[in-house]
Every structure is written in C-alpha cells, then in structure tokens.
XYZ file of C-alpha atoms in Angstrom:
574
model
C -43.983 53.189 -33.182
C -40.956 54.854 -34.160
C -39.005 54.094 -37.394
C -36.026 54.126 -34.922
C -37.155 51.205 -33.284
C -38.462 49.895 -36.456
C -34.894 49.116 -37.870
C -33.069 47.723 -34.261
C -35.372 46.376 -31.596
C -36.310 42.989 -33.456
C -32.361 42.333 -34.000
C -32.022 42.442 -30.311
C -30.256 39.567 -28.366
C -31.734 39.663 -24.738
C -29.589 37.574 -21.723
C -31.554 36.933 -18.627
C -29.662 37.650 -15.196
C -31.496 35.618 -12.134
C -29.253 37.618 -9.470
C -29.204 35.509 -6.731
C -27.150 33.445 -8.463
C -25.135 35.367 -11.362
C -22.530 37.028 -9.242
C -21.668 37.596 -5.526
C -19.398 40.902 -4.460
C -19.757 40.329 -0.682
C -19.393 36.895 0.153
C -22.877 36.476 1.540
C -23.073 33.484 -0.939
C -25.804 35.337 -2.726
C -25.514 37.145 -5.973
C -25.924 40.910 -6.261
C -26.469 44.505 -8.009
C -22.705 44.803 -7.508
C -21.939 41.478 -8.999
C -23.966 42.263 -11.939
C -22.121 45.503 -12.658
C -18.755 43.856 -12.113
C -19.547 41.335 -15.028
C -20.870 44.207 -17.498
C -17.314 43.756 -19.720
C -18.681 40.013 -19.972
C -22.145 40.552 -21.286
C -20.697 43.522 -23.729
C -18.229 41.070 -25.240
C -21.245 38.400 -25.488
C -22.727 41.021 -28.006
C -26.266 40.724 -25.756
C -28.231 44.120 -26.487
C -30.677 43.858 -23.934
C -30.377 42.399 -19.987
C -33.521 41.225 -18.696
C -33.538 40.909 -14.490
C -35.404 38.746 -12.173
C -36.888 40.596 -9.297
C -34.378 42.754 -6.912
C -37.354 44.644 -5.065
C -38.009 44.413 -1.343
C -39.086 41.218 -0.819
C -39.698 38.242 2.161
C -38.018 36.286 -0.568
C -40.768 33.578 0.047
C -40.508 32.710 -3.726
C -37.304 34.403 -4.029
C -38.291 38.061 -4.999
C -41.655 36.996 -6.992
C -43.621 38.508 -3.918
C -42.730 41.550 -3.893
C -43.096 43.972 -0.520
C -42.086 47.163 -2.108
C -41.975 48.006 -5.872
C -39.958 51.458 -5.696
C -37.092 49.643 -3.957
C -34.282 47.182 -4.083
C -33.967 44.646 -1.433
C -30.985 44.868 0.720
C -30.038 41.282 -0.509
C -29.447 42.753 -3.784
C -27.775 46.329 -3.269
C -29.291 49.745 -2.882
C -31.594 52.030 -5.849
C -28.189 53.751 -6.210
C -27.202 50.083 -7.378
C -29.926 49.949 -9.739
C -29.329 53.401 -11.077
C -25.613 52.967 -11.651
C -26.422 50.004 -13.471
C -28.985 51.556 -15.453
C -26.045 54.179 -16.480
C -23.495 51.452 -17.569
C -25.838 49.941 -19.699
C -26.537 52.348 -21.414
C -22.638 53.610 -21.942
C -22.104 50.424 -23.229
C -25.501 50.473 -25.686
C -27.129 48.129 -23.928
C -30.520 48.217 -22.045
C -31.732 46.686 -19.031
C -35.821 45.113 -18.509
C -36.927 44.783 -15.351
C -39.399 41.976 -14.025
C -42.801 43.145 -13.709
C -44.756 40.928 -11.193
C -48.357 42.741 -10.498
C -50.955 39.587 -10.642
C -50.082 39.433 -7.245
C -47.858 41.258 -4.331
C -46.230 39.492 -0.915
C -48.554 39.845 2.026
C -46.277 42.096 3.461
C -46.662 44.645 0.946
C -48.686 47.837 2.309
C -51.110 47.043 0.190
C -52.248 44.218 1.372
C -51.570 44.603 5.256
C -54.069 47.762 4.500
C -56.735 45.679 2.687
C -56.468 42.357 5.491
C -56.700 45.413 8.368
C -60.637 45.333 7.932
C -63.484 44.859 5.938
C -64.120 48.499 4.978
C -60.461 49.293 4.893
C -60.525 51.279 1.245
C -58.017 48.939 0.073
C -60.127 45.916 1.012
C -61.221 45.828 -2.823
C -57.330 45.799 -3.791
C -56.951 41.978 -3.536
C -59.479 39.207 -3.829
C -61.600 38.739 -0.743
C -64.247 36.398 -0.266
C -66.970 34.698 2.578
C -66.602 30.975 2.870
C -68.755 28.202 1.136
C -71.938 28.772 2.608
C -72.870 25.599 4.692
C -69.091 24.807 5.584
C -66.696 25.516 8.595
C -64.459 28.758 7.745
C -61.065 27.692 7.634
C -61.185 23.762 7.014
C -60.496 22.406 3.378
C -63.416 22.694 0.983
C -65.004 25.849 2.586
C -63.090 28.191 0.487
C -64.970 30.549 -1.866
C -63.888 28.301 -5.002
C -61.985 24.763 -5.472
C -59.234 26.228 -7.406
C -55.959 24.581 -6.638
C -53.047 26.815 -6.345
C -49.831 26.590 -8.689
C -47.594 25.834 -5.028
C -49.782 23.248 -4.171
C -52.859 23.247 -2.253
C -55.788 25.238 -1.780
C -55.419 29.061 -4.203
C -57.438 30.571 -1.056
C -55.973 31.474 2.452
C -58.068 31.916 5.556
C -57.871 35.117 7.177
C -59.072 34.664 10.968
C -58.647 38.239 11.306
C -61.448 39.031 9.193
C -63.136 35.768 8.526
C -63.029 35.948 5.069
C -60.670 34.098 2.947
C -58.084 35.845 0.251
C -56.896 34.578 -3.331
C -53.658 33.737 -4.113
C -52.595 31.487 -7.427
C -49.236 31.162 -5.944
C -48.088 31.131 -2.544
C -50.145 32.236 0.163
C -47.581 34.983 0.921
C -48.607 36.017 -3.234
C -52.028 37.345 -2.452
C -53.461 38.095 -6.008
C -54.425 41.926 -7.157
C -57.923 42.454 -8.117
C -56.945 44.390 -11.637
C -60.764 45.098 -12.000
C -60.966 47.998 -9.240
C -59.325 50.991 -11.154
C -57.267 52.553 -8.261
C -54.894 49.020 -8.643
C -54.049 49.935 -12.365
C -53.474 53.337 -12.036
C -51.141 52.572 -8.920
C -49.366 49.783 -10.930
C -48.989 52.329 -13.970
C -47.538 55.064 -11.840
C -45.236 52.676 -10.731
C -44.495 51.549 -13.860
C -43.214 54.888 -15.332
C -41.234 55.452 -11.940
C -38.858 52.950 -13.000
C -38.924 54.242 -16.926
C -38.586 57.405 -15.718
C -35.110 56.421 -13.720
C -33.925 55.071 -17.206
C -35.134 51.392 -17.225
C -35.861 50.241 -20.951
C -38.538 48.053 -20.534
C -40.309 45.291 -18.405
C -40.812 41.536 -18.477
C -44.319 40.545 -17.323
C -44.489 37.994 -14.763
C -47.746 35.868 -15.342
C -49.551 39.060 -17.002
C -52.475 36.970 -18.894
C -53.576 36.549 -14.828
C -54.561 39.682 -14.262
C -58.096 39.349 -15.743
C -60.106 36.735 -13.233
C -63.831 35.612 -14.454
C -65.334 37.675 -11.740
C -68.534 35.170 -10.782
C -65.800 33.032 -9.779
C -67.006 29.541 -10.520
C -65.763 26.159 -9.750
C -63.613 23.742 -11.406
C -63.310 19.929 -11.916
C -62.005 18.347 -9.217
C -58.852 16.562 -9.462
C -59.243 12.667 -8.935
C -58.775 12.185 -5.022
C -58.914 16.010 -4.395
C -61.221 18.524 -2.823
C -59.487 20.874 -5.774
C -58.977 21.460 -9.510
C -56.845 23.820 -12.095
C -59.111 27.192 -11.774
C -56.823 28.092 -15.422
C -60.202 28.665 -17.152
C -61.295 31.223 -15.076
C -57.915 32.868 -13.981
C -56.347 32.846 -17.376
C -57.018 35.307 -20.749
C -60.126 36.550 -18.690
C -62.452 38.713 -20.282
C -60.661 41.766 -19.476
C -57.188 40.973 -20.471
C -56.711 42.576 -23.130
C -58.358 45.808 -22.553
C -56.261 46.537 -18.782
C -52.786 45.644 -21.427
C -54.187 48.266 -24.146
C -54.905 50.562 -20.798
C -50.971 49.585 -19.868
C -49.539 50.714 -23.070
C -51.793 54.129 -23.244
C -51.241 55.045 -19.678
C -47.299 54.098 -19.685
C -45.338 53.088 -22.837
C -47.445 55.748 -24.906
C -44.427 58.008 -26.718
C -41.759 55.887 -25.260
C -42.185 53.257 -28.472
C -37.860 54.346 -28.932
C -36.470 52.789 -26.380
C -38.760 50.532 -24.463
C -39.227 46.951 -24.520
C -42.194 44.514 -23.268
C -42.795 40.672 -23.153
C -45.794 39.249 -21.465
C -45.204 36.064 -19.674
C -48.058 33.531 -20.674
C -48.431 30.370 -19.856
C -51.232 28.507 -22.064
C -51.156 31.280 -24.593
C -52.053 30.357 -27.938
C -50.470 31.068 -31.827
C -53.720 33.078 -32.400
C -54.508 34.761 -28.984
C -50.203 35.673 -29.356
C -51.579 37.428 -32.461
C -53.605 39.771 -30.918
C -51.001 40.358 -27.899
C -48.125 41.192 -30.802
C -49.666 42.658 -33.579
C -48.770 45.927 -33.390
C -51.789 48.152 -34.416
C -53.118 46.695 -31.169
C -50.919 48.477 -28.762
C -50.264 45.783 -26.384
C -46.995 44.388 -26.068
C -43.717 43.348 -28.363
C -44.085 39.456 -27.806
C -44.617 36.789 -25.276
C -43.480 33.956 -23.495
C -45.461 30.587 -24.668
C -44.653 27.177 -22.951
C -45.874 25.186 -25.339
C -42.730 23.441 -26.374
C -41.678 23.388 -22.883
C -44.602 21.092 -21.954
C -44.274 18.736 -24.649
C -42.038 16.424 -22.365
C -44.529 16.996 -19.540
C -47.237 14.617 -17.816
C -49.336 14.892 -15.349
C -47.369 17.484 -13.133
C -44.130 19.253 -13.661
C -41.902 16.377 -12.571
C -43.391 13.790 -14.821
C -41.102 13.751 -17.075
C -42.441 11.500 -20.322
C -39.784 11.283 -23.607
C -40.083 14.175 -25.997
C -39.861 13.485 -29.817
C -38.029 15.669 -31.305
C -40.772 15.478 -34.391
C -42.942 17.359 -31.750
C -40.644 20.279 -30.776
C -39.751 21.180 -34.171
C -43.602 21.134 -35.742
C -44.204 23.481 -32.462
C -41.650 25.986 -32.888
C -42.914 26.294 -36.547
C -46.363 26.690 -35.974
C -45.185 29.323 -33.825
C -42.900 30.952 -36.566
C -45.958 30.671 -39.241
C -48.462 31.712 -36.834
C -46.888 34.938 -36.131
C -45.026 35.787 -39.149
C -45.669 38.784 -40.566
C -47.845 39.755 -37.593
C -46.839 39.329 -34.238
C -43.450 38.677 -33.161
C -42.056 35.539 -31.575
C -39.715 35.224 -27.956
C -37.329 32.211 -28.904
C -36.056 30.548 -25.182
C -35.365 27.271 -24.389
C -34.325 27.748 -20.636
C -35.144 30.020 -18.326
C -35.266 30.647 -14.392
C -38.487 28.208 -14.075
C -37.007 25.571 -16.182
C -34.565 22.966 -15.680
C -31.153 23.471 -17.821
C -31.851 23.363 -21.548
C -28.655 21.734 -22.406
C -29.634 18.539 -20.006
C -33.181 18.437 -21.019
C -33.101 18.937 -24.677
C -29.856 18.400 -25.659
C -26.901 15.790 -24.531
C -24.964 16.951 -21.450
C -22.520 13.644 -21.809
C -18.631 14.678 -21.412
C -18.749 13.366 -25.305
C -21.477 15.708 -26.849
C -21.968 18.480 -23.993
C -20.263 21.215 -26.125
C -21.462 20.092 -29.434
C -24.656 19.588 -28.105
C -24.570 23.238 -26.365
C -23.817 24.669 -29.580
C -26.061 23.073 -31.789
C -29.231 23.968 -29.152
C -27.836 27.375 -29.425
C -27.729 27.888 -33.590
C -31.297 26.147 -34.118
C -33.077 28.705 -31.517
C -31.191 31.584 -32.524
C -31.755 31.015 -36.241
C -35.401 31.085 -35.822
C -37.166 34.141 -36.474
C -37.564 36.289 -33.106
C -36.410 37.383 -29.925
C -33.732 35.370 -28.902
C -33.208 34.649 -24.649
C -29.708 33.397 -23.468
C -30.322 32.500 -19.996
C -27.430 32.838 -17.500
C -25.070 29.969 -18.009
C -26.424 28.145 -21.453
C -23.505 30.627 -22.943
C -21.217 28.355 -21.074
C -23.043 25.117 -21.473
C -24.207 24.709 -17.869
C -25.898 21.665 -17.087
C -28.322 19.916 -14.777
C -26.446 19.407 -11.114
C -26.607 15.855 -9.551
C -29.084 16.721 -6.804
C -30.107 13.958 -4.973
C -31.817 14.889 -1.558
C -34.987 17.430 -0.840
C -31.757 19.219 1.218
C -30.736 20.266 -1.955
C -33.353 22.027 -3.082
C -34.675 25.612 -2.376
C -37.563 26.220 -4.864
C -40.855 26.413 -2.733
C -42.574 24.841 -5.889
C -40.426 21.550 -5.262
C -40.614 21.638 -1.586
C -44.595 21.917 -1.020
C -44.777 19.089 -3.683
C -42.369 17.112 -2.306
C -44.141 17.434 0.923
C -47.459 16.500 -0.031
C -45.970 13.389 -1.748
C -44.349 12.742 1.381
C -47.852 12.687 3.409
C -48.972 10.001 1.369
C -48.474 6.255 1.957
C -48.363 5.328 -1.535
C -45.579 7.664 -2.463
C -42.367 6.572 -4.452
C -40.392 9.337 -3.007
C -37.032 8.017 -4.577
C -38.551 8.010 -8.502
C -39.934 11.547 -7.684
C -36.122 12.736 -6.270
C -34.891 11.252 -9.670
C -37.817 13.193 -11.618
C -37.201 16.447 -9.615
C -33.319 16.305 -10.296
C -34.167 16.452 -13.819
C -37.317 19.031 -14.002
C -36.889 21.102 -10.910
C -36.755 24.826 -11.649
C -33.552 24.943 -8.845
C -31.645 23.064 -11.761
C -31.742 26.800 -13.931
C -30.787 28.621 -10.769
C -27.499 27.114 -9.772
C -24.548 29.835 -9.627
C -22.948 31.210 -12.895
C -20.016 29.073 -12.986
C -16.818 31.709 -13.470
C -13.619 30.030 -12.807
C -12.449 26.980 -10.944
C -12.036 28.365 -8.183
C -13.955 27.547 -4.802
C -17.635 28.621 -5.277
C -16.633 28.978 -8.897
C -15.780 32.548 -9.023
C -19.718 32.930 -7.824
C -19.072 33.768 -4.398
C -15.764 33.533 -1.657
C -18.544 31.969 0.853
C -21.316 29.577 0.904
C -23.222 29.533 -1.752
C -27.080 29.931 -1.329
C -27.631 26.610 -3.228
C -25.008 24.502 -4.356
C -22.869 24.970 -7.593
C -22.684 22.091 -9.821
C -19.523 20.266 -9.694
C -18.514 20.260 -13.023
C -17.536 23.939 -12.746
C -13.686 22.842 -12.592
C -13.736 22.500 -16.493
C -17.267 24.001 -17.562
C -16.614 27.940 -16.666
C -16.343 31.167 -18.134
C -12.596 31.822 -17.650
C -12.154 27.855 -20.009
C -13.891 29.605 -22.717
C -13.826 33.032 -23.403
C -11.810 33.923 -25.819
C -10.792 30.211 -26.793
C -11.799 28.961 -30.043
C -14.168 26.361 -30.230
C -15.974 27.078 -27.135
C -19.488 27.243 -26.137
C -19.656 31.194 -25.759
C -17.388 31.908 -28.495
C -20.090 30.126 -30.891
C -22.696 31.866 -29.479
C -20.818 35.022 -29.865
C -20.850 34.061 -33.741
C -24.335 33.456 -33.753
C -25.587 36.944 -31.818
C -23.525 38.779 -34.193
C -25.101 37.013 -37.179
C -28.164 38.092 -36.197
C -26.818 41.669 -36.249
C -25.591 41.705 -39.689
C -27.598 39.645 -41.260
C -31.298 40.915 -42.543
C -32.275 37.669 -43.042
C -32.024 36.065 -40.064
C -34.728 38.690 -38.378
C -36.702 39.223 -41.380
C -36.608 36.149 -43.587
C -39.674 33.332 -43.779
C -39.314 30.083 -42.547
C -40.016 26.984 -44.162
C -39.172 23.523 -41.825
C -37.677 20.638 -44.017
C -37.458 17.062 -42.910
C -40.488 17.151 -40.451
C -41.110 14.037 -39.309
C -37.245 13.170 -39.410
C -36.677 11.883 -35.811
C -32.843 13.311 -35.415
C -32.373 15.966 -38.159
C -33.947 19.680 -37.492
C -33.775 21.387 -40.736
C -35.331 24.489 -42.040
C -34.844 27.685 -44.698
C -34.890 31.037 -44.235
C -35.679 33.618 -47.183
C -34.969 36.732 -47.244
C -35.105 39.221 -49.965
C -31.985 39.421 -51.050
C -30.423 35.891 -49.674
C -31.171 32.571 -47.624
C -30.138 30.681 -44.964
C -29.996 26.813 -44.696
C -30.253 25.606 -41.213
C -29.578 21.694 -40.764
C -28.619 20.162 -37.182
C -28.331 16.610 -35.619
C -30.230 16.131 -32.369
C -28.593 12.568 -31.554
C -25.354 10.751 -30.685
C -25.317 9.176 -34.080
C -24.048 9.968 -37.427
C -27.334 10.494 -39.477
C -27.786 10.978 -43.489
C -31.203 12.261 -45.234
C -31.854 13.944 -48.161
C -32.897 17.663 -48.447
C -35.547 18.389 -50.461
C -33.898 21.349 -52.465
C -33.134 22.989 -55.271
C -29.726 22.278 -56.718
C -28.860 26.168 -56.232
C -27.558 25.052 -52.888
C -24.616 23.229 -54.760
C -22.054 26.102 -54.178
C -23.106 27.608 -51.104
C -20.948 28.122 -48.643
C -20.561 27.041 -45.032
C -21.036 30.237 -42.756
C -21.010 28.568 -39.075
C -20.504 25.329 -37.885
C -20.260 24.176 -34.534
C -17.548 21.442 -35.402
C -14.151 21.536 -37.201
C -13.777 20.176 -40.915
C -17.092 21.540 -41.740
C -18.176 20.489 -45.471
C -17.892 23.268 -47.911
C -21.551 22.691 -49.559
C -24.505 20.445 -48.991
C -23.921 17.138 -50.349
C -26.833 15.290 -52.431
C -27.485 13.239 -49.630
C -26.831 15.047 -46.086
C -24.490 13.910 -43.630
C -24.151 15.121 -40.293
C -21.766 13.743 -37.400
C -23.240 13.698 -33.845
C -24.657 17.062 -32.762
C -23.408 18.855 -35.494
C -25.044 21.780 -36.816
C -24.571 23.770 -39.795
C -25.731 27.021 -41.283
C -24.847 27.739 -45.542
C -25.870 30.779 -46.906
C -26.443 32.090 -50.946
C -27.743 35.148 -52.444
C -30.844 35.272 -54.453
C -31.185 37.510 -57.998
C-alpha cells in the first residue's frame, strides 16, 4: 500500500448515488448518467471525496440493475459508456472519485453467460452457474424436488426449474439472478478481466454487492425447515464459505495489485462478524479496505424484514462500539445508517416530526460521522429526507416487497393492512424515492412522471431550502465532512463510549495524540440531564459544532441537552 494512500483514503467522505432516482435530464421520470453529471457542483460543495453508484449496466431491470445482462456496458435507461467516461473525467477534475457497484454472486438470466450455460448440458459454460438434478424420488419441477430446501432472499424456492434441460439452477435472489459458480476458475478470471476494464477506463474502485456469497459449501446440504414451509435460510452454506477468502486474496492479486493509490473496495456482507471483518480489513491480508455489516440495522428486526420490533437505543450504541473496538487498530470500519436497501434513516432511527426532523437529521448525522471510519451519506439524508406515506402495494416497486406481499396475500390468515403499515416503514422503496431538489413539480427530479412517487413533503424539505442557508440539514453536514478533513483525530483517534446503558444520551470520546473530541447527543423529544464521567480538564473546552443555536460554551457538571441536540467540544492534550 502506498504511503500516498496511507495519509488520504481513510479521511474520505463517500455519498452513494442510486440513479434511478437522483436526477432525471430527459423527462423519462427516471434518473440518469446525465443527471448525475449535472449535479457534480452539488456533491463538490458537499465536500464528498468519493461517489459510490448503484448499478447502470445493461440490465432487464428485474431488481432494478442488480441483474446485470452486460458488465462492459451502460443500460440505455441510464446514458451511454461515453456517459460513464465523461463522468469519470469530472470527477476527477474536481478531486473526487467515483466506485462502481460490483454485483458478480450472480448475473440476470439474460446475460450471455448464462443463456450459454442453460443452452445444454455440455455447453462449456454449463459449469458457470449452479446446475443441479432434482431430489431423487420427486417430480422435477413441483415444490420440494429441488436439489436443496434453501429458501431464496425474494421469497420462495433459491432453485428454478429449467424444462429445457431438466435440471434445476441456483439463484439466492430472483430467479432472473442465477448465481455464479466462483469455484470453476474460468468465472474468476472473466470477472477479474472485467474488473480492470472498468479501472482501466479510470473508475477508482468498486462496491461489492453480496461478495461473502461467492463461496457456496459445495456438497450442498439442507437446511431447517421453516415452520409451515417446504424451505429454510441456506445462510450457512451460502455465506463465508470455505473459499471466501482465498477467491478475495485471488481478487486483489489478479486486479487491485499496484493500483493500492487510487483504488477503493468495500465488501457488502450481510452476517459478517467483528472478527471475520478483521481478517477482510486487516491489511497485510490483501483483501479489501472495509465492509458493510448489518448488524445494527437488524437490531429493530423480527422475524422478517417488515417486522418491525422497538429498538433501544442502549443496543445500537453498544453495537457500533463493539464494532469501533473490534476493528481499531486493525481493520477499518464503513459507518452508514441508510442505504438503497434500507428504509430512510432519519424516520427509522431518528424523529422525522415537523418539530425535531432537522434537529433530529443533524444529530443522526454528527454521531455516525464522528465515529471512527468510512463515513456513507446516502442520497437525500444530506437534506433530511424522510419515510413517504405509502399506503397501497400500488405504491411500491421493490420486487422484495411485492413477492412478499404476495405470498401474504395467498394466505387466509393474513393481516394485510398491519403488514402495509410495517412495509411503509421498512420497505427498501422508502430509501429510493427521488432526490428532492426544489419545489417544483416532481421536485426538480424529473419534468415527467416519476418512476415511483416523490414524497410530499418536498415543498419545504429540498435542496434549493437549504444550501447555502444557515442552520440547515446539509450545511451541518457540510461542517461535519470538513471536520473530518482537518481534523487527525476524528480518523485516527480511539474511542471510548460513555453513558452506556443511558436510554436517550449517546456519548463517547475520541483521543487522539495530540487532542480529543467529546461527542454527546440526545436521541429523544425530551430535555435529558446525566452526568459525564470525566475528568475536570473538560471545564474550558470549547464548543466546536452544534446542531442547535445558543450552544453552551463548556460541559456543565451535570449535562444538559435539549431535544435532539448534539454537541461536539474539543481540547488539546500536552
């Protein structure tokens, strides 16, 4: 790694664009390459460093770009590679970088690939993708005579019947998401080759869609049924499989190798533990930079996605430190608390009432960003975008909420109002609502219909209300990314939490060498007052950022914070 990179990448602020819905140029009500590169002067004055993109390759758009047709090309929807290359280029005139999404546990099933490997059984790209007889003993093609009882992530069955051939295919995902099979070499090296295409047209890095996949338990076994079900999470087998390391230590030889400078990666993880994180980070492993855990995004989860159960906010602070002590000094941490697959982080951890919304926004925003780690700012949390007030399965696009809404629907004991009222809360379609620019129509997004509707509180929550005014939600955050740029300590300092079990205050230190930050924020509608258990140093520190006005000069003896306020001191150390 070079000492180049040593010194800048971990100070880097990285914003996630989800296309379709950050910016329209044609009117199609979808956003675009185009849109993207008109709202470049945006991003710039945001301070981000680093744009992250969901997919724009070819794609059937059956999970909106995750199954991907053609890797080496943008889908119409989106703009043209001379798009993508333009944008590349004013990136990088502005210092910025752009990741792409990497998606290669599985492909659509109208990739060449795959229409190769389902031609026939000794088609040399049969072995590409996961292909297996039916149960012996059982009818091909009727439920329970696939190869394994794994259930897929969409619902259902994670095998498809292929008449065709009589065999059936493996797919986590959708059935149009036919999984690779990483263990025949010919995939890697065609996903590697691929790989440096894109670095070689400029692109600084990838994100890595679902990349602790790749490795499957090859004997394939079963799983424990779920109650009432023919099928069962296959995670034990699919997930960290014995391999999954070795193909991402093959990734970095065979394509980041020499390119340490400039290029950034963060594997996408779901169950991924402090200490397997370790091994994924640390960088005398050659893997990758950091990953996405969902730990603290599950904490408010039951049974499925959509049961929704009341988080304590005792539990999301002890797991964002374990996280921070796990990795320190080791690995490296990704610090999100929205993204494309989660509902809006301002409605779901924080208070999206007229009365707290922008406090609230602000306060989410300084406790994340003063963590140690990669910060994400996912499109719209800049603004304080909230939840929309969907109400119907009309409103929705996400296949993951349709199929589930469907297969509640088939059953007679279904309470298919409560699970509206869950999805409107949960649904992934609640982070994917358009960018909201201006009140005007379609809220600057688009000057036609928009591909899913924009929330209606774009008339006073918008870009064009806040940039530039004082006090606002992206002005604050603004303050915060360029903290992180000047100051050492907030990407090299320890952490130490404070107040653990406190059920409204998150608190916490950071030490650095030379100086220290105190952190200390209200996660409730009421005024709260605790004591900090410090040193009396703190006396005379001063008040660096606060997201109200008439911030206290020091700490008091006895803390007192006003609803959703959050404040950050700092001192110097001898």
């Amino acid at each position: 790694m070079s000492q180049e990179r040593d010194e800048q990448w971990r100070r880097w602020v990285v914003y996630q664009v989800y296309p379709r819905s950050f910016a329209d140029s044609d009117g199609d009500g979808l956003g675009d390459l185009r849109g993207v590169l008109a709202r470049l002067d945006y991003l710039q004055r945001l301070g981000v460093d680093v744009i992250w993109m969901s997919p724009v390759y070819r794609s059937p758009m059956d999970d909106n770009g995750y199954d991907i047709s053609d890797y080496t090309d943008i889908d119409p929807l989106f703009g043209t590679l001379a798009d993508a290359g333009e944008l590349v280029a004013e990136l990088h005139a502005r210092g910025m970088r752009l990741v792409m999404d990497l998606v290669v546990n599985h492909t659509s099933d109208e990739h060449p690939w795959f229409i190769e490997s389902r031609s026939s059984r000794d088609n040399p790209k049969r072995d590409w993708y996961w292909w297996r007889d039916p149960r012996p003993g059982t009818d091909p093609g009727t439920p329970g005579a696939e190869p394994t009882n794994w259930e897929s992530h969409f619902s259902g069955p994670a095998w498809a019947f292929d008449e065709a051939t009589g065999q059936y295919y493996l797919h986590i995902f959708s059935r149009k998401q036919p999984d690779l099979n990483w263990e025949n070499p010919e995939v890697r090296q065609a996903v590697f080759a691929m790989m440096r295409w894109w670095l070689d047209r400029g692109v600084d890095g990838f994100r890595m869609d679902v990349i602790n996949m790749i490795s499957k338990d090859t004997s394939l076994p079963d799983t424990v049924p779920c109650p009432g079900s023919l099928y069962g999470p296959g995670e034990p087998y699919f997930t960290f499989g014995p391999r999954n390391h070795e193909f991402v230590q093959e990734m970095y030889r065979e394509v980041f190798a020499g390119r340490d400078a400039h290029v950034l990666t963060v594997g996408e993880m779901p169950g991924v533990t402090v200490s397997e994180a370790v091994l994924f980070t640390e960088p005398e492993r050659h893997e990758l930079d950091m990953v996405f855990q969902f730990e603290h995004v599950r904490l408010d989860q039951g049974a499925n996605k959509y049961d929704r159960r009341p988080l304590r906010l005792a539990a999301l602070k002890a797991s964002m430190a374990a996280w921070q002590t796990g990795l320190a000094g080791r690995g490296w941490n990704s610090l999100y608390f929205g993204n494309h697959d989660q509902p809006r982080s301002l409605s779901r951890f924080g208070d999206d009432s007229p009365a707290h919304r922008v406090a609230s926004a602000k306060t989410l925003a300084t406790v994340l960003h003063l963590h140690q780690g990669t910060p994400y700012v996912y499109q719209g949390d800049e603004l304080g975008m909230a939840n929309a007030p969907f109400a119907t399965i009309a409103d929705y696009r996400d296949i993951q909420a349709r199929n589930f809404y469907a297969e509640a629907a088939a059953r007679t004991d279904a309470d298919l109002p409560a699970l509206l009222l869950a999805m409107a809360r949960m649904s992934r379609d609640q982070g994917r609502t358009p960018v909201q620019w201006d009140a005007s129509p379609g809220a600057g997004f688009t000057t036609g219909t928009p591909w899913i509707a924009v929330n209606p509180d774009y008339t006073q929550v918008n870009a064009a209300a806040e940039v530039g005014v004082p006090g606002s939600v992206f002005e604050h955050y603004r303050e915060l990314i360029a903290l992180r740029h000047a100051d050492s300590v907030v990407t090299d300092g320890d952490f130490e939490l404070l107040l653990p079990d406190h059920p409204a205050i998150w608190a916490f230190v950071r030490r650095g060498a030379g100086a220290e930050l105190l952190v200390a924020a209200n996660f409730s509608a009421g005024a709260v007052k605790a004591p900090l258990p410090l040193d009396g140093g703190w006396a005379t520190a001063p008040v660096i950022l606060a997201n109200l006005p008439d911030a206290p000069l020091r700490p008091p003896p006895d803390l007192e914070l006003r609803p959703w306020e959050s404040l950050v001191w700092r001192r110097d150390r001898g």
